[in-house]
CSV table of C-alpha atoms and ligand atoms in Angstrom, one decimal:
chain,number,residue,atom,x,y,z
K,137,UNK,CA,0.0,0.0,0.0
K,138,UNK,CA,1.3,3.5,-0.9
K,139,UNK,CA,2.2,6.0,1.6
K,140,UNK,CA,-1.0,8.6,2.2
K,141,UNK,CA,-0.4,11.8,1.7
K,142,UNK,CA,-0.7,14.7,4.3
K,143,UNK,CA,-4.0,16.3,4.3
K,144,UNK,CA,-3.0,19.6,2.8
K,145,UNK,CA,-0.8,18.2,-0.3
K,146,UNK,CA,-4.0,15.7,-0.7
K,147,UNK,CA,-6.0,19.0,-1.0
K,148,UNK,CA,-3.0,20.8,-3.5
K,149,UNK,CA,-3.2,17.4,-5.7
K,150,UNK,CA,-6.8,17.4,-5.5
K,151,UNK,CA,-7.5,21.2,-6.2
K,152,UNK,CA,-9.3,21.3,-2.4
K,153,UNK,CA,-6.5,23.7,-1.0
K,154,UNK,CA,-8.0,26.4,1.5
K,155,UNK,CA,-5.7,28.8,3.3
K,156,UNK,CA,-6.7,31.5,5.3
K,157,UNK,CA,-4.5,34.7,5.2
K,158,UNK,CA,-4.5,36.1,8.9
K,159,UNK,CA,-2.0,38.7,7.6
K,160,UNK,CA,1.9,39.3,7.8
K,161,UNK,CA,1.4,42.1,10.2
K,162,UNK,CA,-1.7,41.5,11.8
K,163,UNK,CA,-0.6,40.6,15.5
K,164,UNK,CA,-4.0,40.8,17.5
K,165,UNK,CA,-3.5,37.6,19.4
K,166,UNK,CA,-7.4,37.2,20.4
K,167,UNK,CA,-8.7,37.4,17.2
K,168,UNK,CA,-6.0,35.5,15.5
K,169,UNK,CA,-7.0,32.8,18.5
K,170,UNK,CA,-10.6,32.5,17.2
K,171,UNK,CA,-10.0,32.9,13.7
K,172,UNK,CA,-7.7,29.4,13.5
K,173,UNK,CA,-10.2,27.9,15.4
K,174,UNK,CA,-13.2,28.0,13.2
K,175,UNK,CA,-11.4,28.2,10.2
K,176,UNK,CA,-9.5,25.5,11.1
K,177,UNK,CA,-13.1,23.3,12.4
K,178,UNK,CA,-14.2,24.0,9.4
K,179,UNK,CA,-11.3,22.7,7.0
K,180,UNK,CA,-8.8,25.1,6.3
K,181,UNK,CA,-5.5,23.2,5.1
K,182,UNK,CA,-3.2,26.0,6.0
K,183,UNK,CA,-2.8,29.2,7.8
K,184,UNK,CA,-0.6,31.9,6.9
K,185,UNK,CA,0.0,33.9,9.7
K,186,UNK,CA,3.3,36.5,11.0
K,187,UNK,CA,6.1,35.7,11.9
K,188,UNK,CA,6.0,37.4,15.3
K,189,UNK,CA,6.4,34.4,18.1
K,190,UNK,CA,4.1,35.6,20.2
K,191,UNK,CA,1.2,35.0,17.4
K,192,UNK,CA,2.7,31.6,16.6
K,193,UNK,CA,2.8,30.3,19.8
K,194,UNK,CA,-0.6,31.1,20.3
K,195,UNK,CA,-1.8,29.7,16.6
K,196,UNK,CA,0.1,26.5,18.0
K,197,UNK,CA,-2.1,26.4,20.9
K,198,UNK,CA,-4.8,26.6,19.1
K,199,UNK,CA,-4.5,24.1,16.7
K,200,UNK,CA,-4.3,21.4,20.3
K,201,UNK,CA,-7.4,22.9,21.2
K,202,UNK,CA,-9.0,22.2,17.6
K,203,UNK,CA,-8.0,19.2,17.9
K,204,UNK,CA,-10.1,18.1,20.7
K,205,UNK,CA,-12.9,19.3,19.4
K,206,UNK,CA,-13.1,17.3,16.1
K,207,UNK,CA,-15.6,14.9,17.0
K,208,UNK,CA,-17.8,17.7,17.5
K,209,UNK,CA,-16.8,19.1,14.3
K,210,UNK,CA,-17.1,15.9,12.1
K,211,UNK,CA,-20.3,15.6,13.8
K,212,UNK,CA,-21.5,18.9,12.7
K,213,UNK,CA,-20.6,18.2,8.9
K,214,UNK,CA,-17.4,20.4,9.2
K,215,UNK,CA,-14.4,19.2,7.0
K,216,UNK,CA,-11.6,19.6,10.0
K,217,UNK,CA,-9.4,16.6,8.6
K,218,UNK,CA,-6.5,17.4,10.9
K,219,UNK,CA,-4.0,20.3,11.7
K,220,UNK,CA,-3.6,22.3,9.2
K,221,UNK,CA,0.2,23.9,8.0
K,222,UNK,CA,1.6,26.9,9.4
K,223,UNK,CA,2.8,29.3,6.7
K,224,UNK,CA,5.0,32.0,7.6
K,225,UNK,CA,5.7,35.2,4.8
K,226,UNK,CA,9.2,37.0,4.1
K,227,UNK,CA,9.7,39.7,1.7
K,228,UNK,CA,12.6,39.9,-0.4
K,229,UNK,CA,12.1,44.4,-0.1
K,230,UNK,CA,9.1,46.7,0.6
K,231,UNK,CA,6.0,45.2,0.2
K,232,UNK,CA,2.3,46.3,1.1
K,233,UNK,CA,1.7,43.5,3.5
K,234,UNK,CA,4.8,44.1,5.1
K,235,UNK,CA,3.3,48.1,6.7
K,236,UNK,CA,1.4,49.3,9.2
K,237,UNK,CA,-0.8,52.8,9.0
K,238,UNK,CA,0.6,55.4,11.5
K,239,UNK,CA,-0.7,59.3,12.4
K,240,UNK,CA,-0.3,61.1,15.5
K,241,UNK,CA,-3.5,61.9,17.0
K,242,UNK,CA,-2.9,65.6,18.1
K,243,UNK,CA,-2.9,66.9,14.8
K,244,UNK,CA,-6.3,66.0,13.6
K,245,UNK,CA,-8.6,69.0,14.1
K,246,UNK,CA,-11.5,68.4,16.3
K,247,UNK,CA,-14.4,69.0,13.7
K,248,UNK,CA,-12.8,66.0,11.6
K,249,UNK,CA,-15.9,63.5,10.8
K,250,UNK,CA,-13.3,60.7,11.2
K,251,UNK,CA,-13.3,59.0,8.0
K,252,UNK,CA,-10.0,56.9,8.8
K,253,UNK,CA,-12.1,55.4,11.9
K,254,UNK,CA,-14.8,54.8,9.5
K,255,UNK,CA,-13.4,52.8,7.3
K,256,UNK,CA,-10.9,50.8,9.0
K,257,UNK,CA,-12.2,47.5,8.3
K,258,UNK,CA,-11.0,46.3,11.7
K,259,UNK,CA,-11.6,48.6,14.1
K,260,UNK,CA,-7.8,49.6,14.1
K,261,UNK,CA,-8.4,53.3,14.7
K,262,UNK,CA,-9.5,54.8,17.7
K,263,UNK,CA,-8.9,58.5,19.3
K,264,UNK,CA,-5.6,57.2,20.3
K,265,UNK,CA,-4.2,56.6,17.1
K,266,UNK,CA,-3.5,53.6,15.4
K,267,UNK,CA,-3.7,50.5,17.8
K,268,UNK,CA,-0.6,48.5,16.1
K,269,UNK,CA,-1.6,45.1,16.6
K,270,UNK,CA,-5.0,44.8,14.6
K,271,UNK,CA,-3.8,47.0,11.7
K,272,UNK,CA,-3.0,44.7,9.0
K,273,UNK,CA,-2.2,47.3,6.6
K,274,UNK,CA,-4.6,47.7,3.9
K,275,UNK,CA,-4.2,51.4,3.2
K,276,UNK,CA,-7.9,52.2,3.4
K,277,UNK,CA,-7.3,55.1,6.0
K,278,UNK,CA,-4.5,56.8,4.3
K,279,UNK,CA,-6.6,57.2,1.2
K,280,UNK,CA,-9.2,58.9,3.2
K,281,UNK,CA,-8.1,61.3,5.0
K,282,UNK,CA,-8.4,64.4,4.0
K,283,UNK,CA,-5.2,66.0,5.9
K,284,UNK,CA,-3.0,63.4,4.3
K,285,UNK,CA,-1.5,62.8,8.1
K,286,UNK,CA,-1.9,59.2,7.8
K,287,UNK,CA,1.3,57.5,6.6
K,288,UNK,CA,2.3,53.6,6.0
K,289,UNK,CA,5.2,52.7,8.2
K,290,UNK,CA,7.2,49.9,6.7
K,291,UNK,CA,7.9,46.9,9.0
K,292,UNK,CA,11.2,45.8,10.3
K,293,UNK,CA,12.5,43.3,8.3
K,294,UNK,CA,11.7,39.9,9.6
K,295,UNK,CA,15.4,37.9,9.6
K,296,UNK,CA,15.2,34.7,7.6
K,297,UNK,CA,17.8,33.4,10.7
K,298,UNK,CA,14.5,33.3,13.1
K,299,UNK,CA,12.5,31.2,10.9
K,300,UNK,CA,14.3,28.8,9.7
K,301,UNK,CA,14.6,28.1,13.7
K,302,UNK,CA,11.2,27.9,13.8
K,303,UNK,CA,11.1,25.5,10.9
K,304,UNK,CA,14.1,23.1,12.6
K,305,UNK,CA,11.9,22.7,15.7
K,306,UNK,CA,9.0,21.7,13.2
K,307,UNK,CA,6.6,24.9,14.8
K,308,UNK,CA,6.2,26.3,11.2
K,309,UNK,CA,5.6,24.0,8.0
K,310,UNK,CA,5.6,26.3,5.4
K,311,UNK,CA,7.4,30.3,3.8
K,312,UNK,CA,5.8,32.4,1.7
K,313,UNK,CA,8.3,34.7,-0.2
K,314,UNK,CA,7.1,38.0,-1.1
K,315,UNK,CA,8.9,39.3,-4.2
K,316,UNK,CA,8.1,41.8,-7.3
K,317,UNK,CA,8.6,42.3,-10.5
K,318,UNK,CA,12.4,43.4,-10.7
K,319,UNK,CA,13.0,42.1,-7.2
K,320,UNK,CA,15.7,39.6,-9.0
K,321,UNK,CA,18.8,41.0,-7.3
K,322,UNK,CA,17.0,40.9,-3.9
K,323,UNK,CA,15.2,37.4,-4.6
K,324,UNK,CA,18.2,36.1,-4.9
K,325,UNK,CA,20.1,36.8,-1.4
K,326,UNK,CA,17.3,35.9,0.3
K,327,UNK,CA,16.6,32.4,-1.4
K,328,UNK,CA,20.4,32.1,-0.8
K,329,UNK,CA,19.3,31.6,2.6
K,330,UNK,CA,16.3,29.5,2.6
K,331,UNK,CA,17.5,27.0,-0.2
K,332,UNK,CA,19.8,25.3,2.6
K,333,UNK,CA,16.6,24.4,4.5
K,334,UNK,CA,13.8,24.2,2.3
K,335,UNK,CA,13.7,20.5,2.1
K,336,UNK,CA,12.7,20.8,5.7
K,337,UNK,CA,9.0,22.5,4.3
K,338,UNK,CA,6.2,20.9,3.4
K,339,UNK,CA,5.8,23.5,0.7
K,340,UNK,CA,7.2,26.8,-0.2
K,341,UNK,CA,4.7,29.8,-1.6
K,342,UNK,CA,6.0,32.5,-3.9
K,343,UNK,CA,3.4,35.2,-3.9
K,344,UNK,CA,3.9,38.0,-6.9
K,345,UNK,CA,1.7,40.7,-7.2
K,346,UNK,CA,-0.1,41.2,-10.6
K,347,UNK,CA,2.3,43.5,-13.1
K,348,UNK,CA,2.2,42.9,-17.5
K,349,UNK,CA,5.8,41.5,-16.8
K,350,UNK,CA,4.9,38.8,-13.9
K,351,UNK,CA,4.6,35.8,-15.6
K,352,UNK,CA,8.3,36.4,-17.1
K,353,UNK,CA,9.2,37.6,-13.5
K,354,UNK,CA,8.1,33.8,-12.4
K,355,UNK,CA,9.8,32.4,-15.0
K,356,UNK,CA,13.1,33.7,-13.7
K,357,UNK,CA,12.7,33.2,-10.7
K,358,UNK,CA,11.6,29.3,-11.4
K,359,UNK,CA,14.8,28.9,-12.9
K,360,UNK,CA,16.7,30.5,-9.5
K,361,UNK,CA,14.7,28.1,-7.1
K,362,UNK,CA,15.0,25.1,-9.3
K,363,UNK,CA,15.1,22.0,-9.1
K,364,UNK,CA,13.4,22.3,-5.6
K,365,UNK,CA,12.9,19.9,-2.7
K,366,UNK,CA,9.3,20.6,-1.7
K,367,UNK,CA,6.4,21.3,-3.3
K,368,UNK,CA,5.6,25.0,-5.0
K,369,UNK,CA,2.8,26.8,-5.0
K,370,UNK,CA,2.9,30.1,-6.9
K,371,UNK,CA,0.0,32.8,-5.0
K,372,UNK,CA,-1.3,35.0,-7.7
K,373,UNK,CA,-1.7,38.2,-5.7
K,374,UNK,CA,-4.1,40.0,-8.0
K,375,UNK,CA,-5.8,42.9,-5.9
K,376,UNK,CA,-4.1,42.7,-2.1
K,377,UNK,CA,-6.2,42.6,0.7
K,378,UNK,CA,-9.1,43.9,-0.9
K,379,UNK,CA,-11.7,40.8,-1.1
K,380,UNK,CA,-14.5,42.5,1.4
K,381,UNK,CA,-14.5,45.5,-0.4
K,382,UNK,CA,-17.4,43.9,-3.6
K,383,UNK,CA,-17.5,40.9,-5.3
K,384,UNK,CA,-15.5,42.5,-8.8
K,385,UNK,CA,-12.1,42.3,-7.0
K,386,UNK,CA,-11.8,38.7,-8.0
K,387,UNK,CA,-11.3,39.2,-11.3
K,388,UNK,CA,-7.2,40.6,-11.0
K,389,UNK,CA,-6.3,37.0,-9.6
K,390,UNK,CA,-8.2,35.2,-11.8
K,391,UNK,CA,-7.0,36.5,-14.8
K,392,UNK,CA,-3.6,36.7,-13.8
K,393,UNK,CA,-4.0,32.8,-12.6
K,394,UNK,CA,-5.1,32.0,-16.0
K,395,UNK,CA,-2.2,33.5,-17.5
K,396,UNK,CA,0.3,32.0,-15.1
K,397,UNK,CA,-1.6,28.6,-16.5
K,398,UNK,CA,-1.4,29.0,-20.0
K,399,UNK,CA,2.3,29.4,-19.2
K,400,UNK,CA,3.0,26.0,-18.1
K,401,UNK,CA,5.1,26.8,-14.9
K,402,UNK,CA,5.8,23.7,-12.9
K,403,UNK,CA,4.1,24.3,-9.5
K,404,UNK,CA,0.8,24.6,-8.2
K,405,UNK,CA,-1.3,27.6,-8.7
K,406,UNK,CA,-3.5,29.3,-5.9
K,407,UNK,CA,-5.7,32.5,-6.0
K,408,UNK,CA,-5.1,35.6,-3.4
K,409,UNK,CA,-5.7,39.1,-3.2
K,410,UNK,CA,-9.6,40.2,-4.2
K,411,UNK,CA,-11.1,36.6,-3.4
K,412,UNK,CA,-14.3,36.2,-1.7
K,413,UNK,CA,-17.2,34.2,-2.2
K,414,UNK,CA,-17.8,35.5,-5.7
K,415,UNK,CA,-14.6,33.8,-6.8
K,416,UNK,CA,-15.6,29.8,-6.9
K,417,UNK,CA,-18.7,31.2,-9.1
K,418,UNK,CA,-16.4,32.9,-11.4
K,419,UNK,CA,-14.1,30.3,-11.9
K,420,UNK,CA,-16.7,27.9,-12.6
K,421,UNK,CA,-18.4,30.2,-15.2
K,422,UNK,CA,-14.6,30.6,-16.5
K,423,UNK,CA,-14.2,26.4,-17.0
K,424,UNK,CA,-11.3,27.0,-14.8
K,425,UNK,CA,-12.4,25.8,-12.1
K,426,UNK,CA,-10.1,22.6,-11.6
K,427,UNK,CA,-7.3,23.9,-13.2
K,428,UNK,CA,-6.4,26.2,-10.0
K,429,UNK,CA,-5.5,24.3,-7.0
K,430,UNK,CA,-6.4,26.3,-4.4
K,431,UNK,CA,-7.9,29.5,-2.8
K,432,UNK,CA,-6.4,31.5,0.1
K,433,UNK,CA,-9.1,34.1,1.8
K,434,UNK,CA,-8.2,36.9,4.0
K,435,UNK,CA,-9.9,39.8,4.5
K,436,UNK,CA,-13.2,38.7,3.3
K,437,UNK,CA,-12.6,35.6,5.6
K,438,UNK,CA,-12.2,37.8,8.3
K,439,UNK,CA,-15.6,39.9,7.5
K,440,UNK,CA,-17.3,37.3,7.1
K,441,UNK,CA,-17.2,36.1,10.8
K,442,UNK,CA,-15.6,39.3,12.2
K,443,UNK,CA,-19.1,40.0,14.7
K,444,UNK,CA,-19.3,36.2,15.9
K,445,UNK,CA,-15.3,36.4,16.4
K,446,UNK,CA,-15.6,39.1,19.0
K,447,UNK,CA,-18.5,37.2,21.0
K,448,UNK,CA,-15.9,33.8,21.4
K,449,UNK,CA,-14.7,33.9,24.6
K,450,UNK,CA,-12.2,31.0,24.6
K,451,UNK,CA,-11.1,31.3,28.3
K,452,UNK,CA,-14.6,30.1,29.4
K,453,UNK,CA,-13.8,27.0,27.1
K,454,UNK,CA,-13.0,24.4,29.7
K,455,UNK,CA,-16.0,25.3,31.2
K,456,UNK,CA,-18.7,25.1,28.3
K,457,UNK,CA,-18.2,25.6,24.8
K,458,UNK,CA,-19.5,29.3,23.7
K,459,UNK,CA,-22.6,28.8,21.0
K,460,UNK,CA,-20.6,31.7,19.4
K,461,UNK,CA,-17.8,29.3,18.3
K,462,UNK,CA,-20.0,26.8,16.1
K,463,UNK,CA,-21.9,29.7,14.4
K,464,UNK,CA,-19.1,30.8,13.4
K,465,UNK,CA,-17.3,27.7,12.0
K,466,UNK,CA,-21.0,27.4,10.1
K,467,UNK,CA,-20.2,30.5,8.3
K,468,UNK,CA,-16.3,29.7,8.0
K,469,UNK,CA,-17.8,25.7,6.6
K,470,UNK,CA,-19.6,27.9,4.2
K,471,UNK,CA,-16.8,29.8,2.5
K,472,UNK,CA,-14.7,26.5,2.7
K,473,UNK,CA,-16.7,23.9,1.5
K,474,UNK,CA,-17.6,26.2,-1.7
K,475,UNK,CA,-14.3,25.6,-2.6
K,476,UNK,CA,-13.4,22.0,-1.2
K,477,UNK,CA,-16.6,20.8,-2.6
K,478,UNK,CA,-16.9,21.7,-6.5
K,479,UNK,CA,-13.6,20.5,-6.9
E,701,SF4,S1,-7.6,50.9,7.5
E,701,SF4,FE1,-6.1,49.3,7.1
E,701,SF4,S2,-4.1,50.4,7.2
E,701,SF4,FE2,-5.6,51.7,8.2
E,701,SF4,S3,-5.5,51.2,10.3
E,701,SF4,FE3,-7.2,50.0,9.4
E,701,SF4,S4,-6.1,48.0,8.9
E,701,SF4,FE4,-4.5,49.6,9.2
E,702,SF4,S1,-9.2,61.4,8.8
E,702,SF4,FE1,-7.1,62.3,9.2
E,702,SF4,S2,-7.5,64.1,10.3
E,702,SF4,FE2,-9.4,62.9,10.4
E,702,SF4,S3,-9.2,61.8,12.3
E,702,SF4,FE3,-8.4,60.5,10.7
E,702,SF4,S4,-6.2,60.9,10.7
E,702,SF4,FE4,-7.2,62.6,11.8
């Protein structure tokens, strides 16, 4: 009998590969706590989350705690099948998912109607100012604000040294590399660091924004990274972070993942940046349905069960399981088994 494969490289073979995005620089450990668990209940084969220690520890918590509620999940219909991969981003230079939105607060006049505040899709802006930790750095408030005081603050860079720690203790399974169009200078150091231990991952993501020059971009790059020890899955980043905003921002990724196909690159391909739940729909109209292997959500994962998240209270867990906690994981199943299931 053959060896089985891990759950998540089933779902990559099998075009059933569902990642939620909890963000390179979001660090809000409470909601990051609920988020892996429901998403994860409900099926999710990997969770791409920063690199900061603090918010892997807890993830790693929470994935014990999933665990011991899978019967209950299973016997709600949820598609947990086990823990799911921990994916972990770098960027090979400045990147938007790499920022966070900063103003001081003393300089907005008093009469200000607070559009920032308004839009924040995550309640990242108070009178205080920015409240680090939940801003994920989307750029909606900088756009809006009429003084222009709001600027994006690049993160420090997150040392490749530190993660590939991680990855030797077996904590994290799998990098994302950030990279751009021209980045092929700057690719390169930084793969010079990973390639010594990337047979340790279960898969390595390379996630490009969209550009006219991307799929030649890839192409280079392929030819840097190969031949490669792990799996590959190339994230077509067509419209970042911007999937709760209407049901049109799918369309970036989509095309740009049908170009990426039509070139042939070895590697699996996976959708990102604008996708929500209009996306399966598309890609069925499309006829391309099973010719992408999987979907990553974020921000419109996030909307979707942003209320219910706040009403989880997960210390009271020992004690009785909130009702919260499963209504959510309904409307996580829902987004999850719209992809895993038309496959
Ligand atoms: S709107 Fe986006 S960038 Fe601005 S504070 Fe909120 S999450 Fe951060
Ligand atoms: S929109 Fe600009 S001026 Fe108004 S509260 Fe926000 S940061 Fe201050």
């Amino acid at each position: 009998m053959g060896a089985t494969l891990e759950h998540p490289l089933e779902s990559l073979e099998t075009s059933k590969w569902f990642k939620l995005i909890c963000g390179a620089s979001f660090q809000d450990l409470e909601v990051i706590r609920s988020l892996t668990l429901v998403y994860t209940l409900a099926g999710a084969d990997c969770l791409d989350v920063s690199a900061d220690p603090a918010v892997i520890e807890t993830v790693r918590q929470t994935l014990e705690l999933a665990e011991s509620l899978a019967e209950q999940a299973w016997q709600r219909g949820y598609l947990y099948s086990g823990k799911p991969w921990l994916m972990v981003s770098l960027n090979d230079g400045e990147d938007v998912h790499f920022r966070k939105a900063n103003f001081n607060p003393q300089n907005c006049p008093d009469d200000c109607e607070r559009p920032c505040e308004k839009i924040c899709p995550i309640d990242a802006i108070n009178t205080q100012g920015v409240i680090k930790d939940k801003c994920y750095g989307c750029g909606r408030c900088i756009v809006v604000c009429p003084l222009e005081l709001i600027e994006a603050q690049p993160q420090p860079a997150i040392k490749p040294d530190l993660i590939l720690k991680q990855i030797e203790k077996g904590y994290i399974q799998a990098i994302e590399i950030h990279t751009q169009v021209g980045h092929q200078v700057q690719f390169a150091q930084l793969w010079d660091k990973i390639r010594p231990h990337h047979n340790r991952l279960k898969v390595l993501a390379i996630s490009c924004p969209e550009h006219p020059e991307a799929i030649a971009y890839l192409q280079e790059i392929y030819q840097k990274i190969a031949p490669l020890q792990c799996p590959l899955v190339w994230q077509t980043d067509g419209r970042p972070m911007s999937g709760d905003i209407g049901k049109g921002t799918t369309h970036a990724t989509i095309a740009y993942a049908q170009r990426l196909g039509e070139s042939k690159l070895p590697g699996y391909i996976q959708l990102a940046g604008g996708t929500n739940s209009y996306t399966v729909e598309k890609l069925k109209a499309l006829g391309l349905r099973n010719q992408i292997s999987g979907v990553a959500y974020g921000s419109y994962a996030r909307s979707i069960v942003g209320k219910l998240l706040t009403t989880i209270d997960l210390s009271s867990m020992n004690k009785k399981i909130p009702k919260s906690l499963w209504q959510a994981t309904q409307v996580a199943h829902e987004l999850v088994a719209q992809f895993k299931q038309t496959a």
